[in-house]
mmCIF file of C-alpha atoms in Angstrom:
data_model
loop_
_atom_site.group_PDB
_atom_site.id
_atom_site.type_symbol
_atom_site.label_atom_id
_atom_site.label_comp_id
_atom_site.label_asym_id
_atom_site.label_seq_id
_atom_site.Cartn_x
_atom_site.Cartn_y
_atom_site.Cartn_z
ATOM 1 C CA MET A 28 141.737 258.909 56.132
ATOM 2 C CA THR A 29 142.751 261.140 53.175
ATOM 3 C CA THR A 30 146.597 260.775 53.203
ATOM 4 C CA LEU A 31 148.875 257.811 53.984
ATOM 5 C CA THR A 32 152.591 258.174 54.485
ATOM 6 C CA ILE A 33 154.796 255.160 54.594
ATOM 7 C CA GLN A 34 158.498 254.476 54.641
ATOM 8 C CA THR A 35 159.815 254.366 50.954
ATOM 9 C CA PRO A 36 158.728 250.941 49.618
ATOM 10 C CA ASP A 37 160.658 248.431 47.489
ATOM 11 C CA ASP A 38 159.664 245.881 44.901
ATOM 12 C CA TRP A 39 161.039 242.363 45.613
ATOM 13 C CA HIS A 40 160.068 240.849 42.215
ATOM 14 C CA LEU A 41 160.294 242.883 39.014
ATOM 15 C CA HIS A 42 160.840 242.312 35.273
ATOM 16 C CA LEU A 43 162.439 245.479 33.725
ATOM 17 C CA ARG A 44 163.201 243.737 30.401
ATOM 18 C CA ASP A 45 166.014 245.298 28.355
ATOM 19 C CA GLY A 46 166.825 247.650 25.557
ATOM 20 C CA ASP A 47 164.539 250.558 24.723
ATOM 21 C CA MET A 48 161.878 249.262 27.082
ATOM 22 C CA LEU A 49 164.102 250.127 30.032
ATOM 23 C CA VAL A 50 163.318 253.795 29.540
ATOM 24 C CA GLU A 51 159.613 253.048 30.434
ATOM 25 C CA THR A 52 160.009 250.343 33.006
ATOM 26 C CA VAL A 53 162.836 251.889 35.138
ATOM 27 C CA ALA A 54 161.077 255.278 35.346
ATOM 28 C CA ALA A 55 157.693 253.653 36.240
ATOM 29 C CA THR A 56 159.365 251.710 39.017
ATOM 30 C CA ALA A 57 161.628 254.472 40.215
ATOM 31 C CA ARG A 58 158.415 256.697 40.664
ATOM 32 C CA CYS A 59 157.587 255.005 43.973
ATOM 33 C CA PHE A 60 160.202 252.247 44.735
ATOM 34 C CA HIS A 61 163.717 252.860 45.852
ATOM 35 C CA ARG A 62 164.946 249.300 45.181
ATOM 36 C CA ALA A 63 163.826 246.350 43.151
ATOM 37 C CA ILE A 64 164.879 242.705 42.821
ATOM 38 C CA VAL A 65 165.427 242.468 38.951
ATOM 39 C CA MET A 66 164.608 239.180 37.305
ATOM 40 C CA PRO A 67 167.315 237.774 35.079
ATOM 41 C CA ASN A 68 165.196 235.924 32.300
ATOM 42 C CA LEU A 69 166.480 237.989 29.378
ATOM 43 C CA VAL A 70 167.390 236.747 25.985
ATOM 44 C CA PRO A 71 170.062 235.536 26.539
ATOM 45 C CA PRO A 72 169.596 235.124 30.306
ATOM 46 C CA VAL A 73 171.894 236.610 32.982
ATOM 47 C CA ILE A 74 173.865 233.478 33.749
ATOM 48 C CA ASN A 75 177.241 234.845 34.894
ATOM 49 C CA ALA A 76 178.877 237.800 36.642
ATOM 50 C CA GLU A 77 179.776 239.508 33.398
ATOM 51 C CA ALA A 78 176.265 239.476 32.085
ATOM 52 C CA LEU A 79 174.933 240.613 35.479
ATOM 53 C CA LEU A 80 177.189 243.704 35.572
ATOM 54 C CA GLY A 81 176.361 244.545 31.999
ATOM 55 C CA TYR A 82 172.605 244.495 32.702
ATOM 56 C CA GLN A 83 173.095 246.458 35.889
ATOM 57 C CA GLN A 84 174.882 249.230 33.970
ATOM 58 C CA ARG A 85 172.062 249.386 31.287
ATOM 59 C CA ILE A 86 169.502 249.762 34.088
ATOM 60 C CA LEU A 87 171.485 252.461 35.767
ATOM 61 C CA ALA A 88 171.886 254.349 32.494
ATOM 62 C CA ALA A 89 168.074 254.282 32.022
ATOM 63 C CA ARG A 90 167.314 255.975 35.316
ATOM 64 C CA PRO A 91 165.460 259.289 35.109
ATOM 65 C CA GLU A 92 167.636 262.268 35.867
ATOM 66 C CA GLY A 93 168.088 262.719 39.592
ATOM 67 C CA SER A 94 166.752 259.202 40.403
ATOM 68 C CA HIS A 95 168.466 257.154 43.051
ATOM 69 C CA PHE A 96 166.714 253.959 42.077
ATOM 70 C CA GLU A 97 168.783 250.889 43.002
ATOM 71 C CA PRO A 98 168.463 247.665 41.009
ATOM 72 C CA LEU A 99 169.213 244.542 43.043
ATOM 73 C CA MET A 100 170.661 241.986 40.651
ATOM 74 C CA THR A 101 170.020 238.287 40.399
ATOM 75 C CA LEU A 102 171.563 235.305 38.595
ATOM 76 C CA PHE A 103 169.669 232.958 36.352
ATOM 77 C CA LEU A 104 170.196 229.390 37.374
ATOM 78 C CA THR A 105 170.648 226.596 34.800
ATOM 79 C CA ASN A 106 171.780 222.928 35.088
ATOM 80 C CA GLN A 107 175.167 224.262 34.023
ATOM 81 C CA THR A 108 175.507 226.834 36.766
ATOM 82 C CA SER A 109 178.685 226.077 38.799
ATOM 83 C CA ALA A 110 179.906 226.929 42.294
ATOM 84 C CA GLU A 111 182.337 229.367 40.662
ATOM 85 C CA ASP A 112 179.378 231.046 38.904
ATOM 86 C CA ILE A 113 177.765 231.616 42.304
ATOM 87 C CA THR A 114 180.865 233.035 44.058
ATOM 88 C CA ALA A 115 181.679 235.276 41.102
ATOM 89 C CA ALA A 116 178.083 236.594 40.966
ATOM 90 C CA LYS A 117 178.162 237.176 44.646
ATOM 91 C CA ALA A 118 181.365 239.131 44.407
ATOM 92 C CA ALA A 119 179.755 241.176 41.590
ATOM 93 C CA GLY A 120 176.939 242.205 43.872
ATOM 94 C CA ALA A 121 174.256 239.606 43.195
ATOM 95 C CA VAL A 122 171.898 239.302 46.170
ATOM 96 C CA ALA A 123 170.055 236.222 44.930
ATOM 97 C CA ALA A 124 169.788 233.551 42.308
ATOM 98 C CA LYS A 125 166.551 232.681 40.447
ATOM 99 C CA MET A 126 165.361 229.160 39.868
ATOM 100 C CA TYR A 127 162.870 228.716 37.062
ATOM 101 C CA PRO A 128 161.661 225.242 36.014
ATOM 102 C CA ALA A 129 162.436 225.014 32.304
ATOM 103 C CA GLY A 130 159.408 226.238 30.257
ATOM 104 C CA ALA A 131 157.488 227.565 33.309
ATOM 105 C CA THR A 132 157.266 231.188 32.096
ATOM 106 C CA THR A 133 158.610 233.775 29.718
ATOM 107 C CA ASN A 134 162.163 233.200 28.506
ATOM 108 C CA SER A 135 162.647 230.219 30.799
ATOM 109 C CA ALA A 136 163.563 227.558 28.117
ATOM 110 C CA ALA A 137 167.191 227.562 29.297
ATOM 111 C CA ALA A 138 166.276 227.177 32.945
ATOM 112 C CA VAL A 139 166.417 224.131 35.283
ATOM 113 C CA SER A 140 165.234 220.774 34.084
ATOM 114 C CA GLN A 141 166.796 218.615 36.768
ATOM 115 C CA LEU A 142 166.249 220.529 40.036
ATOM 116 C CA GLU A 143 168.015 217.937 42.293
ATOM 117 C CA ALA A 144 171.259 218.326 40.218
ATOM 118 C CA LEU A 145 171.409 221.889 41.546
ATOM 119 C CA TYR A 146 171.686 220.790 45.135
ATOM 120 C CA PRO A 147 175.514 221.361 45.104
ATOM 121 C CA VAL A 148 174.819 224.871 43.934
ATOM 122 C CA PHE A 149 172.323 225.437 46.611
ATOM 123 C CA GLU A 150 174.946 224.342 49.177
ATOM 124 C CA VAL A 151 177.356 227.025 47.906
ATOM 125 C CA MET A 152 174.562 229.622 47.977
ATOM 126 C CA GLN A 153 173.781 228.662 51.523
ATOM 127 C CA GLU A 154 177.440 229.157 52.461
ATOM 128 C CA GLN A 155 177.647 232.444 50.564
ATOM 129 C CA GLY A 156 174.526 233.933 52.031
ATOM 130 C CA MET A 157 172.894 234.265 48.608
ATOM 131 C CA LEU A 158 169.138 233.914 48.592
ATOM 132 C CA LEU A 159 167.288 231.457 46.447
ATOM 133 C CA LEU A 160 164.242 232.816 44.568
ATOM 134 C CA VAL A 161 161.844 230.142 43.361
ATOM 135 C CA HIS A 162 159.259 230.046 40.655
ATOM 136 C CA GLY A 163 157.376 227.321 42.309
ATOM 137 C CA GLU A 164 155.587 225.224 39.562
ATOM 138 C CA VAL A 165 156.118 221.894 38.037
ATOM 139 C CA THR A 166 155.901 221.773 34.248
ATOM 140 C CA ASP A 167 154.829 218.137 33.661
ATOM 141 C CA HIS A 168 152.333 218.097 30.863
ATOM 142 C CA HIS A 169 150.005 215.729 32.684
ATOM 143 C CA ILE A 170 149.666 218.130 35.706
ATOM 144 C CA ASP A 171 146.755 220.485 35.486
ATOM 145 C CA ILE A 172 147.970 224.122 35.177
ATOM 146 C CA PHE A 173 145.891 225.094 38.173
ATOM 147 C CA ASP A 174 147.612 222.408 40.283
ATOM 148 C CA ARG A 175 151.192 223.060 39.413
ATOM 149 C CA GLU A 176 152.029 225.140 42.430
ATOM 150 C CA LYS A 177 150.725 222.640 44.933
ATOM 151 C CA GLU A 178 152.627 219.881 43.093
ATOM 152 C CA PHE A 179 155.811 221.788 43.209
ATOM 153 C CA ILE A 180 155.470 222.212 46.966
ATOM 154 C CA ASP A 181 154.920 218.510 47.483
ATOM 155 C CA GLN A 182 157.476 217.275 45.017
ATOM 156 C CA LYS A 183 160.283 219.807 45.333
ATOM 157 C CA MET A 184 159.861 222.646 47.860
ATOM 158 C CA VAL A 185 159.544 220.558 51.018
ATOM 159 C CA HIS A 186 162.800 218.736 50.219
ATOM 160 C CA ILE A 187 164.778 221.986 49.411
ATOM 161 C CA VAL A 188 163.885 223.728 52.711
ATOM 162 C CA LYS A 189 164.576 220.522 54.685
ATOM 163 C CA ARG A 190 167.912 219.798 53.029
ATOM 164 C CA PHE A 191 169.174 223.407 53.217
ATOM 165 C CA PRO A 192 167.807 224.823 56.469
ATOM 166 C CA ASN A 193 170.130 227.805 56.434
ATOM 167 C CA LEU A 194 169.373 228.731 52.871
ATOM 168 C CA LYS A 195 167.015 231.719 52.628
ATOM 169 C CA VAL A 196 164.278 230.939 50.189
ATOM 170 C CA VAL A 197 161.669 233.320 48.654
ATOM 171 C CA PHE A 198 158.660 231.454 47.249
ATOM 172 C CA GLU A 199 157.797 234.032 44.625
ATOM 173 C CA HIS A 200 154.360 235.237 43.425
ATOM 174 C CA ILE A 201 152.460 232.637 45.403
ATOM 175 C CA THR A 202 148.923 231.995 44.144
ATOM 176 C CA THR A 203 147.349 229.431 46.303
ATOM 177 C CA SER A 204 146.248 228.759 49.925
ATOM 178 C CA ASP A 205 148.604 225.773 49.873
ATOM 179 C CA ALA A 206 151.500 227.977 49.266
ATOM 180 C CA ALA A 207 150.525 230.514 51.961
ATOM 181 C CA GLN A 208 150.193 227.717 54.437
ATOM 182 C CA PHE A 209 153.427 226.227 53.447
ATOM 183 C CA VAL A 210 155.269 229.510 54.071
ATOM 184 C CA LEU A 211 153.524 230.066 57.466
ATOM 185 C CA ASP A 212 154.509 226.512 58.565
ATOM 186 C CA ALA A 213 158.079 226.803 57.384
ATOM 187 C CA SER A 214 161.093 228.198 59.241
ATOM 188 C CA ASP A 215 161.930 231.941 59.313
ATOM 189 C CA ASN A 216 164.251 231.287 56.347
ATOM 190 C CA VAL A 217 161.270 230.946 54.094
ATOM 191 C CA ALA A 218 159.160 233.874 52.848
ATOM 192 C CA ALA A 219 156.998 234.749 49.895
ATOM 193 C CA THR A 220 156.082 237.626 47.610
ATOM 194 C CA ILE A 221 152.494 238.363 46.543
ATOM 195 C CA THR A 222 151.522 240.310 43.450
ATOM 196 C CA PRO A 223 148.733 242.797 43.029
ATOM 197 C CA GLN A 224 146.995 240.674 40.435
ATOM 198 C CA HIS A 225 146.719 237.679 42.609
ATOM 199 C CA LEU A 226 145.223 239.882 45.364
ATOM 200 C CA LEU A 227 142.760 241.669 43.042
ATOM 201 C CA LEU A 228 141.725 238.968 40.668
ATOM 202 C CA ASN A 229 140.836 235.239 40.390
ATOM 203 C CA ARG A 230 140.381 233.014 37.306
ATOM 204 C CA ASN A 231 136.926 234.302 36.736
ATOM 205 C CA ASP A 232 138.573 237.560 35.753
ATOM 206 C CA LEU A 233 140.610 235.680 33.281
ATOM 207 C CA LEU A 234 137.975 233.408 31.663
ATOM 208 C CA VAL A 235 134.374 234.579 32.244
ATOM 209 C CA GLY A 236 132.874 236.361 29.298
ATOM 210 C CA GLY A 237 135.879 235.385 27.105
ATOM 211 C CA VAL A 238 139.609 235.163 27.591
ATOM 212 C CA ARG A 239 141.075 238.472 28.829
ATOM 213 C CA PRO A 240 144.671 238.333 27.694
ATOM 214 C CA HIS A 241 145.833 241.257 29.849
ATOM 215 C CA ASN A 242 144.966 239.369 32.946
ATOM 216 C CA PHE A 243 146.986 236.329 31.795
ATOM 217 C CA CYS A 244 150.060 235.810 34.002
ATOM 218 C CA LEU A 245 152.140 232.846 35.195
ATOM 219 C CA PRO A 246 151.485 231.383 37.690
ATOM 220 C CA VAL A 247 147.984 231.633 36.283
ATOM 221 C CA LEU A 248 145.101 233.189 38.424
ATOM 222 C CA LYS A 249 143.400 230.593 40.665
ATOM 223 C CA ARG A 250 139.953 230.162 41.998
ATOM 224 C CA ASN A 251 138.484 232.794 44.340
ATOM 225 C CA THR A 252 139.126 230.662 47.452
ATOM 226 C CA HIS A 253 142.842 230.885 46.847
ATOM 227 C CA GLN A 254 142.603 234.618 46.236
ATOM 228 C CA GLN A 255 140.825 235.037 49.504
ATOM 229 C CA ALA A 256 143.494 233.029 51.295
ATOM 230 C CA LEU A 257 146.131 235.468 49.948
ATOM 231 C CA ARG A 258 144.087 238.464 51.029
ATOM 232 C CA ASN A 259 143.669 236.970 54.456
ATOM 233 C CA VAL A 260 147.342 236.324 55.006
ATOM 234 C CA VAL A 261 148.421 239.811 54.015
ATOM 235 C CA LYS A 262 145.796 241.223 56.309
ATOM 236 C CA THR A 263 147.432 239.548 59.254
ATOM 237 C CA GLY A 264 150.573 241.564 58.860
ATOM 238 C CA SER A 265 152.807 238.467 58.930
ATOM 239 C CA PRO A 266 156.458 239.412 58.087
ATOM 240 C CA LYS A 267 156.786 236.294 56.037
ATOM 241 C CA PHE A 268 154.851 237.945 53.060
ATOM 242 C CA PHE A 269 155.996 241.039 51.256
ATOM 243 C CA LEU A 270 155.550 243.087 48.078
ATOM 244 C CA GLY A 271 156.702 241.712 44.749
ATOM 245 C CA THR A 272 154.735 242.963 41.773
ATOM 246 C CA ASP A 273 156.026 240.501 39.192
ATOM 247 C CA SER A 274 155.412 243.400 36.793
ATOM 248 C CA ALA A 275 156.071 241.915 33.324
ATOM 249 C CA PRO A 276 155.567 244.195 30.449
ATOM 250 C CA HIS A 277 154.693 242.970 26.860
ATOM 251 C CA ALA A 278 153.610 245.178 23.897
ATOM 252 C CA LYS A 279 149.896 245.004 23.244
ATOM 253 C CA GLU A 280 150.319 243.021 20.074
ATOM 254 C CA ALA A 281 152.224 240.299 21.991
ATOM 255 C CA LYS A 282 149.409 239.864 24.435
ATOM 256 C CA GLU A 283 146.495 240.071 22.009
ATOM 257 C CA ASN A 284 147.122 237.172 19.660
ATOM 258 C CA ALA A 285 146.591 233.464 19.292
ATOM 259 C CA CYS A 286 149.402 232.638 21.654
ATOM 260 C CA GLY A 287 149.566 235.714 23.896
ATOM 261 C CA CYS A 288 152.461 236.334 26.302
ATOM 262 C CA ALA A 289 152.008 235.920 30.070
ATOM 263 C CA GLY A 290 152.487 238.888 32.359
ATOM 264 C CA CYS A 291 150.819 241.916 33.856
ATOM 265 C CA TYR A 292 152.498 245.336 33.668
ATOM 266 C CA SER A 293 151.641 246.635 37.083
ATOM 267 C CA ALA A 294 154.732 248.807 37.865
ATOM 268 C CA TRP A 295 152.948 251.849 36.406
ATOM 269 C CA SER A 296 150.527 251.948 39.268
ATOM 270 C CA ALA A 297 151.755 249.291 41.642
ATOM 271 C CA ILE A 298 151.822 250.976 45.034
ATOM 272 C CA GLU A 299 148.316 252.445 44.363
ATOM 273 C CA LEU A 300 147.011 249.006 43.462
ATOM 274 C CA TYR A 301 148.299 247.569 46.807
ATOM 275 C CA ALA A 302 146.811 250.448 48.741
ATOM 276 C CA HIS A 303 143.480 249.820 46.987
ATOM 277 C CA VAL A 304 143.544 246.175 48.120
ATOM 278 C CA PHE A 305 144.637 246.923 51.718
ATOM 279 C CA GLU A 306 141.823 249.507 52.047
ATOM 280 C CA GLU A 307 139.300 246.905 50.808
ATOM 281 C CA LEU A 308 140.653 244.698 53.521
ATOM 282 C CA ASP A 309 140.350 247.429 56.225
ATOM 283 C CA ALA A 310 144.090 246.941 56.745
ATOM 284 C CA LEU A 311 145.892 250.054 55.543
ATOM 285 C CA ASP A 312 147.848 249.968 58.729
ATOM 286 C CA LYS A 313 149.487 246.809 57.472
ATOM 287 C CA LEU A 314 150.593 248.252 54.104
ATOM 288 C CA GLU A 315 153.858 249.824 55.327
ATOM 289 C CA GLY A 316 155.193 246.522 56.736
ATOM 290 C CA PHE A 317 154.254 244.629 53.582
ATOM 291 C CA ALA A 318 155.599 247.219 51.217
ATOM 292 C CA SER A 319 158.530 248.778 53.079
ATOM 293 C CA HIS A 320 159.790 246.572 55.965
ATOM 294 C CA PHE A 321 159.437 242.846 55.599
ATOM 295 C CA GLY A 322 161.338 242.417 52.359
ATOM 296 C CA ALA A 323 164.338 244.453 53.450
ATOM 297 C CA ASP A 324 164.401 242.642 56.762
ATOM 298 C CA PHE A 325 164.310 239.238 55.051
ATOM 299 C CA TYR A 326 167.070 240.131 52.716
ATOM 300 C CA GLY A 327 169.206 241.456 55.499
ATOM 301 C CA LEU A 328 169.186 245.017 54.032
ATOM 302 C CA GLN A 329 168.666 248.377 55.710
ATOM 303 C CA ARG A 330 165.127 249.708 55.470
ATOM 304 C CA ASN A 331 164.870 252.870 53.310
ATOM 305 C CA SER A 332 165.245 256.290 55.084
ATOM 306 C CA GLY A 333 162.724 258.242 53.042
ATOM 307 C CA THR A 334 158.897 258.325 52.947
ATOM 308 C CA LEU A 335 156.221 258.158 50.300
ATOM 309 C CA THR A 336 152.764 259.766 50.590
ATOM 310 C CA LEU A 337 149.583 258.542 49.032
ATOM 311 C CA VAL A 338 146.473 260.633 48.870
ATOM 312 C CA ARG A 339 142.959 259.386 48.779
ATOM 313 C CA GLU A 340 141.901 260.392 45.295
ATOM 314 C CA ASP A 341 139.988 258.393 42.679
ATOM 315 C CA TRP A 342 141.764 258.083 39.298
ATOM 316 C CA THR A 343 141.482 255.845 36.274
ATOM 317 C CA ILE A 344 144.401 253.731 35.072
ATOM 318 C CA PRO A 345 144.839 254.564 31.364
ATOM 319 C CA SER A 346 143.852 252.138 28.615
ATOM 320 C CA GLU A 347 147.316 252.221 26.966
ATOM 321 C CA ILE A 348 150.886 253.507 27.425
ATOM 322 C CA ILE A 349 153.133 254.068 24.450
ATOM 323 C CA LEU A 350 156.562 252.488 24.568
ATOM 324 C CA PRO A 351 159.637 254.237 23.255
ATOM 325 C CA ASP A 352 159.408 252.323 20.060
ATOM 326 C CA GLY A 353 155.840 253.653 19.451
ATOM 327 C CA LYS A 354 154.170 250.352 20.315
ATOM 328 C CA PRO A 355 151.198 250.463 22.850
ATOM 329 C CA ILE A 356 151.226 248.546 26.022
ATOM 330 C CA VAL A 357 148.108 247.829 28.159
ATOM 331 C CA PRO A 358 148.905 248.334 31.857
ATOM 332 C CA PHE A 359 147.392 246.072 34.506
ATOM 333 C CA PHE A 360 143.965 247.193 35.674
ATOM 334 C CA ALA A 361 143.599 249.382 32.614
ATOM 335 C CA GLY A 362 140.392 251.389 32.625
ATOM 336 C CA GLU A 363 139.771 250.644 36.320
ATOM 337 C CA THR A 364 139.332 253.247 39.045
ATOM 338 C CA VAL A 365 141.840 253.092 41.849
ATOM 339 C CA HIS A 366 141.230 255.059 45.092
ATOM 340 C CA TRP A 367 144.803 256.039 46.080
ATOM 341 C CA LYS A 368 147.449 257.997 44.183
ATOM 342 C CA VAL A 369 151.118 258.829 44.907
ATOM 343 C CA GLN A 370 151.243 262.482 45.980
ATOM 344 C CA GLY A 371 152.451 264.621 43.059
ATOM 345 C CA SER A 372 152.166 261.934 40.393
ATOM 346 C CA ILE A 373 150.437 262.516 37.138
#
């Protein structure tokens, strides 16, 4: 096979950041994705309808000329989020609300510290048809960082889906066999996104031979048995799993220091990276569902009408990209050879 044409894909988990960085991140995403679920963990976070609409306008203003890229907006949940905040955000066009445990990842200090206190909010979301997006990790200091996802399932996730059976829940960027099995066993109202880094790498790629800061993300990479479980589940073509890059850019200087930021900037070559994985799995026929169908179906949105063509061509992801402010950023899989390329891309 030398070409592969799929229905235009979407990214169901994306960090665009804000300010000058939007010029880079919006263009990188619009290159191959028509829509993207935009994460709300800015500084300050997107906690109400007014902030949501303002951020949406900044994203739209950053689109390349002629682009029809559509940002799908989300609300940042805190323990102060009210029913009125949910209804107002829904009326403003929000499709989902994001639940971060406080301190779980970048810019999450203002997030949820008492999850059960949000149950009344989840009830309103269930009534409003607003999806709940979950960063599924506990943050207790005594819990090993490699066990935090499984502990969240046992302590929190099972109770959420049982108590709110009609609430659609996306278990985002899953990293373990435990999470994959939980989603498979759950009702059709539970699905998950999977990132390119968790399909391509395991914790050896983070730690062996020295710490590799550009492979550091949260949730952290797990052992190779968990990586293989994720690869196996996408190979099945189950509609419960779909594309979400969790692309999260940071300047090179913010990654390469004594307390480097978590996040992999994969948007720049995202669809090519997924094609690379699916070819390794001998499952290129499953890529279209994963990238273009299952996410839209779960969100209750129409599938895209256009197509995107990839060509079988080896190319090397550059070692650096220069941001609008002149600072370099290291893209995910920098310096590595990828076997597929979007037709017409540079």
